mmCIF file of C-alpha atoms in Angstrom:
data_model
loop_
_atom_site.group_PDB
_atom_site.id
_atom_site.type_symbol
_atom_site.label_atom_id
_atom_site.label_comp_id
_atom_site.label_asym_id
_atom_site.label_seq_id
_atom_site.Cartn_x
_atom_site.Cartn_y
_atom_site.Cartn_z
ATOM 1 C CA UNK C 1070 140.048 153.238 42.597
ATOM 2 C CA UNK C 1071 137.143 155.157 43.859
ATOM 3 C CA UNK C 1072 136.340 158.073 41.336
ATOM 4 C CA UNK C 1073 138.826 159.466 38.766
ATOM 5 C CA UNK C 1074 139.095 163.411 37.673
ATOM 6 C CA UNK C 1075 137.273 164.522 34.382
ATOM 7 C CA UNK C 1076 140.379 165.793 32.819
ATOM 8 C CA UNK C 1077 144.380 166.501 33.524
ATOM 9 C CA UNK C 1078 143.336 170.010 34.960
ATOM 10 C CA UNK C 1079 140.386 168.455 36.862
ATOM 11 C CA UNK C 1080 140.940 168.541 41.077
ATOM 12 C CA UNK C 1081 141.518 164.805 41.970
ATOM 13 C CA UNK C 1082 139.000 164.599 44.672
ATOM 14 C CA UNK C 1083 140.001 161.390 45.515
ATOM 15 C CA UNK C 1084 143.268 162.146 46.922
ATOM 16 C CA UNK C 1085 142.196 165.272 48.564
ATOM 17 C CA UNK C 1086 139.686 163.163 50.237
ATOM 18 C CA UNK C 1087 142.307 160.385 50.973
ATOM 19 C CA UNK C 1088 144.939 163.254 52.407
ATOM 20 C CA UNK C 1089 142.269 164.894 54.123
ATOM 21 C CA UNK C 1090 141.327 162.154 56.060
ATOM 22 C CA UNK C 1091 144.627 160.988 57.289
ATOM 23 C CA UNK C 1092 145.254 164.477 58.393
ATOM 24 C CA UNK C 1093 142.687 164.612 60.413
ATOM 25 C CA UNK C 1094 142.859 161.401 62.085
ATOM 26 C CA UNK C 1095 146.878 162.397 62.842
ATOM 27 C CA UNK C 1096 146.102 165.248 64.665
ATOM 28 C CA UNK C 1097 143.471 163.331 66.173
ATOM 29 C CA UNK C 1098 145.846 160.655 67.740
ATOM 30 C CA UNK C 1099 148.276 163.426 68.611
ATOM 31 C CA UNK C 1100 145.919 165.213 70.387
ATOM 32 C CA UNK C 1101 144.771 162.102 72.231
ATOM 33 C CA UNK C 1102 148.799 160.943 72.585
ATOM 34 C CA UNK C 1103 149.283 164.167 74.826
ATOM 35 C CA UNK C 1104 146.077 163.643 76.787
ATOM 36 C CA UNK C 1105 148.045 160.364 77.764
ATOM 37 C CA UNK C 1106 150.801 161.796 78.683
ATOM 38 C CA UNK C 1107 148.681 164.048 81.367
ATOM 39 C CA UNK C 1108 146.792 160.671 82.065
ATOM 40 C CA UNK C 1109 149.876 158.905 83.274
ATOM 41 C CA UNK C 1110 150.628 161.569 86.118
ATOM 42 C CA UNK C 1111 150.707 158.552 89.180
ATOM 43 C CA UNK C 1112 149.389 161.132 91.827
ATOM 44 C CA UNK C 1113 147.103 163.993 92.559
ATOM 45 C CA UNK C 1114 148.313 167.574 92.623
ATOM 46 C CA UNK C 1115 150.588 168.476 95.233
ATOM 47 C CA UNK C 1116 148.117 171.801 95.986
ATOM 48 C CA UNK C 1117 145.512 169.293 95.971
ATOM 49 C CA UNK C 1118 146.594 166.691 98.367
ATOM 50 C CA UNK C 1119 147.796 169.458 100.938
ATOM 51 C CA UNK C 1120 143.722 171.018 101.080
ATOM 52 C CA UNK C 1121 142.520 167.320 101.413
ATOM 53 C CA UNK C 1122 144.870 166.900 104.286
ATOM 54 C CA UNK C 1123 144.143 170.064 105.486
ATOM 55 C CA UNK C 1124 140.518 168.895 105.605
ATOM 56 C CA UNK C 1125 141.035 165.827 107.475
ATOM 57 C CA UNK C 1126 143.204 167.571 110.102
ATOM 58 C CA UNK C 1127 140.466 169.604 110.890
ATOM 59 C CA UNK C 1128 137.582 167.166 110.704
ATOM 60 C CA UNK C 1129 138.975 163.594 112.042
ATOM 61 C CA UNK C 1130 138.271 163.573 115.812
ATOM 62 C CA UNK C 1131 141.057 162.836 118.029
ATOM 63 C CA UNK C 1132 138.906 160.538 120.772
ATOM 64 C CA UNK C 1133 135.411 159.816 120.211
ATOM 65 C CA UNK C 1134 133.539 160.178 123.643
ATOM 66 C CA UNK C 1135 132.201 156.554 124.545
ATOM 67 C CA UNK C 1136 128.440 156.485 124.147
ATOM 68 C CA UNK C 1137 127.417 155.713 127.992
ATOM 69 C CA UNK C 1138 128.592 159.133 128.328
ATOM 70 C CA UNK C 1139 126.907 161.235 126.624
ATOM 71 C CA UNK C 1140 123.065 162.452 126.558
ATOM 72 C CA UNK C 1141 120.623 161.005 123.854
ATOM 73 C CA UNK C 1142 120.977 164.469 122.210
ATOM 74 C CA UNK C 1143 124.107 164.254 122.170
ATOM 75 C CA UNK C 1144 124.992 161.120 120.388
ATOM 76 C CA UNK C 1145 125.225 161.578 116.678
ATOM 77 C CA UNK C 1146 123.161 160.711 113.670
ATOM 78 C CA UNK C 1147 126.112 158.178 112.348
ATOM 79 C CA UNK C 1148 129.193 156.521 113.153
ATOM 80 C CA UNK C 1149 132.099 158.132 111.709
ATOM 81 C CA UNK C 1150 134.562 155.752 113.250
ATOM 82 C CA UNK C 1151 134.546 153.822 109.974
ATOM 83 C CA UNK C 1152 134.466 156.609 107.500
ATOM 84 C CA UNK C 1153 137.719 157.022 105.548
ATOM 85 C CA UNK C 1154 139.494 160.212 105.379
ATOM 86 C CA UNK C 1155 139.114 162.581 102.841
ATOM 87 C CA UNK C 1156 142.473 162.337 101.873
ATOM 88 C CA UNK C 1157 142.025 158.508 101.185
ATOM 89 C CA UNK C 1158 138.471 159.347 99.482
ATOM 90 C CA UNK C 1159 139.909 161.818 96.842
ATOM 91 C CA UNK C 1160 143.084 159.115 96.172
ATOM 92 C CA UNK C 1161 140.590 156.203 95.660
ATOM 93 C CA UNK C 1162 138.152 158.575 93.327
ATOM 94 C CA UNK C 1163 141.543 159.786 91.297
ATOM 95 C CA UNK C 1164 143.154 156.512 90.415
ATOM 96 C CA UNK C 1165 139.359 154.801 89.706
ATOM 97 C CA UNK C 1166 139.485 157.684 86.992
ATOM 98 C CA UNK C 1167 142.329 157.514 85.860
ATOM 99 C CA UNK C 1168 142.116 154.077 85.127
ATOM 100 C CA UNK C 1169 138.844 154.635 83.580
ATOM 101 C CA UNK C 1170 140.352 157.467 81.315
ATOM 102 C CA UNK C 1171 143.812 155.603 80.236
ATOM 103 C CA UNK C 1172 141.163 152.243 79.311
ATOM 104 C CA UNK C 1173 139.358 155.270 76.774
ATOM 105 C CA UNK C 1174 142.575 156.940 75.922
ATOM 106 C CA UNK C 1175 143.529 153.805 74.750
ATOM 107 C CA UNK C 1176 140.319 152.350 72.974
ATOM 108 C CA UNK C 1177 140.173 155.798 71.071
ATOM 109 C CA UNK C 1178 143.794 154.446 69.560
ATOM 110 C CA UNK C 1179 142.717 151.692 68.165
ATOM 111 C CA UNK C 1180 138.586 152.374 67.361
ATOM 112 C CA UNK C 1181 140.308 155.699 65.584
ATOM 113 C CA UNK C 1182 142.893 153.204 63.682
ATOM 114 C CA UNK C 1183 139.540 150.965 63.100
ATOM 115 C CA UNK C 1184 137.782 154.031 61.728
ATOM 116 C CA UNK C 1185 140.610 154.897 59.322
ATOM 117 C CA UNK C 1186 141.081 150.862 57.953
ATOM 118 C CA UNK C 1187 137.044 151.059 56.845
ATOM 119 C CA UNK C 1188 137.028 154.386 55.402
ATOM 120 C CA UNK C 1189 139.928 153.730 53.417
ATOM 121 C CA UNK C 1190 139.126 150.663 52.540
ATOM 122 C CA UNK C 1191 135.760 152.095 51.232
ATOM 123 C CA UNK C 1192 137.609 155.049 49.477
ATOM 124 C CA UNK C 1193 139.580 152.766 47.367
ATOM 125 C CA UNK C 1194 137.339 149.799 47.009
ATOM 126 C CA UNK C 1195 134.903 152.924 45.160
ATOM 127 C CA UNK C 1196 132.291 152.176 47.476
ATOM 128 C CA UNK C 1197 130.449 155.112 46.901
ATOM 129 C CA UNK C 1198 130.219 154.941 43.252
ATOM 130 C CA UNK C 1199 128.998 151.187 44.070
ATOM 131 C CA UNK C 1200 126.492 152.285 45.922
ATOM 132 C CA UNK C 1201 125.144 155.116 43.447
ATOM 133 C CA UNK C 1202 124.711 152.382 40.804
ATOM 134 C CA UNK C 1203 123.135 150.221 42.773
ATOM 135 C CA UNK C 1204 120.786 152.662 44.495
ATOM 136 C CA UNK C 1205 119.579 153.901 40.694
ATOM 137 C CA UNK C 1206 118.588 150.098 40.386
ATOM 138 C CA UNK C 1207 117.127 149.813 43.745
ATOM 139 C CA UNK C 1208 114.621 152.943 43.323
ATOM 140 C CA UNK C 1209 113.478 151.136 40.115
ATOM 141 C CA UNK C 1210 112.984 147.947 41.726
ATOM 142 C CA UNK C 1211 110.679 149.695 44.300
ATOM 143 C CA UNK C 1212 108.796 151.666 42.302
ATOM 144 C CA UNK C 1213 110.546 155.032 43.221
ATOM 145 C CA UNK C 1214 111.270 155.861 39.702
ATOM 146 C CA UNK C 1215 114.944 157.013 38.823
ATOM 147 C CA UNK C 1216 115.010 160.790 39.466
ATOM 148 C CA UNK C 1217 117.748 162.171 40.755
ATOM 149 C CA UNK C 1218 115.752 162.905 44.050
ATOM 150 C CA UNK C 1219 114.820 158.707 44.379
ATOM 151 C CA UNK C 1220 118.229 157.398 43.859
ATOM 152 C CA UNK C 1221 119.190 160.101 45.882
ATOM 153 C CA UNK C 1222 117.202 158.592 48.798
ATOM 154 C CA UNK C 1223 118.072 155.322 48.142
ATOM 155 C CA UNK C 1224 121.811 156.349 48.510
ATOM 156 C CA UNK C 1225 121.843 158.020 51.552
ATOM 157 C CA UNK C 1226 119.627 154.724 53.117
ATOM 158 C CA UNK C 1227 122.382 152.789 52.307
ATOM 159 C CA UNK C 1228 125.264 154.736 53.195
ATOM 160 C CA UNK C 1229 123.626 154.876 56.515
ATOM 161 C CA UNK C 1230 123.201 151.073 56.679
ATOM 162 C CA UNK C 1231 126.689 150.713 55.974
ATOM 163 C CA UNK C 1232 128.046 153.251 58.331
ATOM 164 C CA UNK C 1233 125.971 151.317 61.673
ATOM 165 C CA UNK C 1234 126.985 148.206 60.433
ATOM 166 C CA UNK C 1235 130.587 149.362 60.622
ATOM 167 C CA UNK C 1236 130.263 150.957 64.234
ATOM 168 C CA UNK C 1237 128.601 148.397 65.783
ATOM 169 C CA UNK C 1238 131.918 146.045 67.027
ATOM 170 C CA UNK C 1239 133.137 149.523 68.620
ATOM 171 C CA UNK C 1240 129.552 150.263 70.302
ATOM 172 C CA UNK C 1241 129.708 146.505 72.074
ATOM 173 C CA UNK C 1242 133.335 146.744 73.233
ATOM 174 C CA UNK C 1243 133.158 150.489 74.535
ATOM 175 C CA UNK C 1244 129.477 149.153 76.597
ATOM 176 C CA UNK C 1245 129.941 145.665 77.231
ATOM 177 C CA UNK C 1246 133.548 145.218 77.881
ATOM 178 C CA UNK C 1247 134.943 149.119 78.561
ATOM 179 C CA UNK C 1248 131.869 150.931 80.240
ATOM 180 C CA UNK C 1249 130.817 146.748 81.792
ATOM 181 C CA UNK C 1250 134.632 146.930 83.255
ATOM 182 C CA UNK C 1251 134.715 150.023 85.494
ATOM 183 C CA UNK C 1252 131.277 149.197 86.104
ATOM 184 C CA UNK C 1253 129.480 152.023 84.450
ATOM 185 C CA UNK C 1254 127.363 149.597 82.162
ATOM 186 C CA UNK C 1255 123.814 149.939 83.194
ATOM 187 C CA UNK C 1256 122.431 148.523 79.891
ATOM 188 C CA UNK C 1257 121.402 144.874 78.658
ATOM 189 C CA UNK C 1258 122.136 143.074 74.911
ATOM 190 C CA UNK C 1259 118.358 143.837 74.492
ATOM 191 C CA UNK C 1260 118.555 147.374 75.756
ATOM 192 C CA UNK C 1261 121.135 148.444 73.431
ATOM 193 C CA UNK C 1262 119.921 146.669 69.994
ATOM 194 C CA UNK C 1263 116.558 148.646 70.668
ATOM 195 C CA UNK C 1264 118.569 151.474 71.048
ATOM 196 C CA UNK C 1265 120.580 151.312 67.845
ATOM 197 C CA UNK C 1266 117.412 150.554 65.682
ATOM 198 C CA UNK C 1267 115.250 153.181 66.913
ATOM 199 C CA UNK C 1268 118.651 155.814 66.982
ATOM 200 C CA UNK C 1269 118.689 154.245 62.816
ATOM 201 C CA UNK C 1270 115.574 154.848 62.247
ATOM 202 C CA UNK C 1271 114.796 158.420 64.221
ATOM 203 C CA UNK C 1272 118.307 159.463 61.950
ATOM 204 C CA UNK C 1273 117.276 158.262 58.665
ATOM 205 C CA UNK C 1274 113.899 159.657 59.090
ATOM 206 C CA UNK C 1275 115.683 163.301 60.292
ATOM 207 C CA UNK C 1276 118.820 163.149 57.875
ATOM 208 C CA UNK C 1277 117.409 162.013 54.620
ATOM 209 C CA UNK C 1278 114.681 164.800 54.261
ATOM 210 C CA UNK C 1279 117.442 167.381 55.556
ATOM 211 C CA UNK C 1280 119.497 165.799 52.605
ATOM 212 C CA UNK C 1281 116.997 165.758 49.888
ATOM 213 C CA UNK C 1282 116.135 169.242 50.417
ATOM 214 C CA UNK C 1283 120.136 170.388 50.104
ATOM 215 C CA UNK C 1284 120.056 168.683 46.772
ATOM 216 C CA UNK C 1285 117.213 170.535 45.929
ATOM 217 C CA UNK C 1286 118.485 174.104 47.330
ATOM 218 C CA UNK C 1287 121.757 173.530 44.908
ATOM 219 C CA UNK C 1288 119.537 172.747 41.998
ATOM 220 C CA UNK C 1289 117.603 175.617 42.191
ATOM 221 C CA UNK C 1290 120.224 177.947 43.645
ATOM 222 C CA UNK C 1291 122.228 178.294 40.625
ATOM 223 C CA UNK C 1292 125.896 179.651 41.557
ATOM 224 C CA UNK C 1293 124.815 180.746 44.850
ATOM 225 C CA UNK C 1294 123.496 178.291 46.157
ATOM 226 C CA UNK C 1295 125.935 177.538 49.093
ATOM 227 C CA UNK C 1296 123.816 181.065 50.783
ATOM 228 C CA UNK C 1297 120.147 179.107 50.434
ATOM 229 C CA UNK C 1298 121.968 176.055 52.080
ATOM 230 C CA UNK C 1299 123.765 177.857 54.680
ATOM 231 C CA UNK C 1300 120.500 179.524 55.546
ATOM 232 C CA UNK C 1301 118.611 176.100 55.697
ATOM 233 C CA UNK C 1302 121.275 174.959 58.337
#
């Protein structure tokens, strides 16, 4: 699957790419596993709660004066009869978040598991030397010639067209059912499809130059070329 070493000394890239990337994505879930943990914590800060009530002792009036009693300059701007105490204001505001937070925690679980499942999937289906064929063939078909520089275009284009098809079921369900259910969701169906092909197109147009000329730098670099590219970044 994928791409095979040269020889039997040869560094299997393939594996190193495969162990690599479940690695990553383990310390990734641990990291988010203890963040949960934190998350679950069902009240504020003791320290916390005793300045909030120390607040409210010292703002909440005892008896409001009725209003036939006092002077127009006297009365004030608002009512603050109905105004919750700050105590109550900081509890609503912590749980609202931490509901909000444990809903992420969670979809990072399984959009991180979803993550893992494609690129996987693509690592041992050999998608990438599918899509260097196919890319030489492409940049013939449209008249780009097949330099290394063409095909090298034609790859990245398609790598790209793969990668936003891939993340779009996670960008609907993190707006339109995560963001839509704590009410954070400002943005319509049109909104965001507008957004994702202009956000395509603005990236292609800045990653695929910034690509090409990389491939160029380690052409003409020689054995140090990793210094020009470093420099160019």
């Amino acid at each position: 699957p994928g791409w095979q070493p040269l020889g039997k000394d040869s560094v299997n890239y393939f594996y190193l790419s495969f162990g690599f990337l479940v690695a990553e994505q383990a310390f990734e879930f641990y990291l988010a596993y203890r963040q949960r943990k934190y998350l679950n914590k069902p009240d504020l800060p003791k320290e916390l709660l005793e300045q909030a009530q120390s607040v409210d002792s010292k703002t909440l009036p005892v008896a409001a004066p009725k209003a036939e009693d006092m002077s127009r300059e006297e009365k004030p701007e608002s009512d603050v009869k109905g105004r919750k105490p700050f105590t109550q204001q900081l509890k609503d505001k912590f749980y609202n978040s931490r509901s909000y937070n444990l809903d992420k925690n969670m979809f990072s679980f399984i959009s991180g598991s979803y993550g893992v499942v494609m690129t996987v999937g693509a690592l041992l289906g050999g998608l990438q030397p599918y899509f260097w064929h196919h890319s030489t063939q492409l940049s013939m078909y449209l008249g780009l010639g097949s330099s290394e520089m063409a095909v090298s275009a034609v790859f990245l284009f398609l790598n790209s067209i793969f990668d936003t098809i891939v993340g779009i079921p996670v960008g609907l369900y993190s707006t339109f059912v995560l963001e839509e259910k704590h009410g954070f969701n400002k943005m319509t169906m049109k909104l965001y499809w507008t957004d994702k092909i202009k956000g395509f197109l603005i990236s292609n147009a800045m990653s695929i130059p910034l690509m090409l000329g990389i491939v160029k730098l380690v052409r003409w670099g020689g054995n140090h070329f990793y210094l020009y590219v470093w420099t160019l970044l």
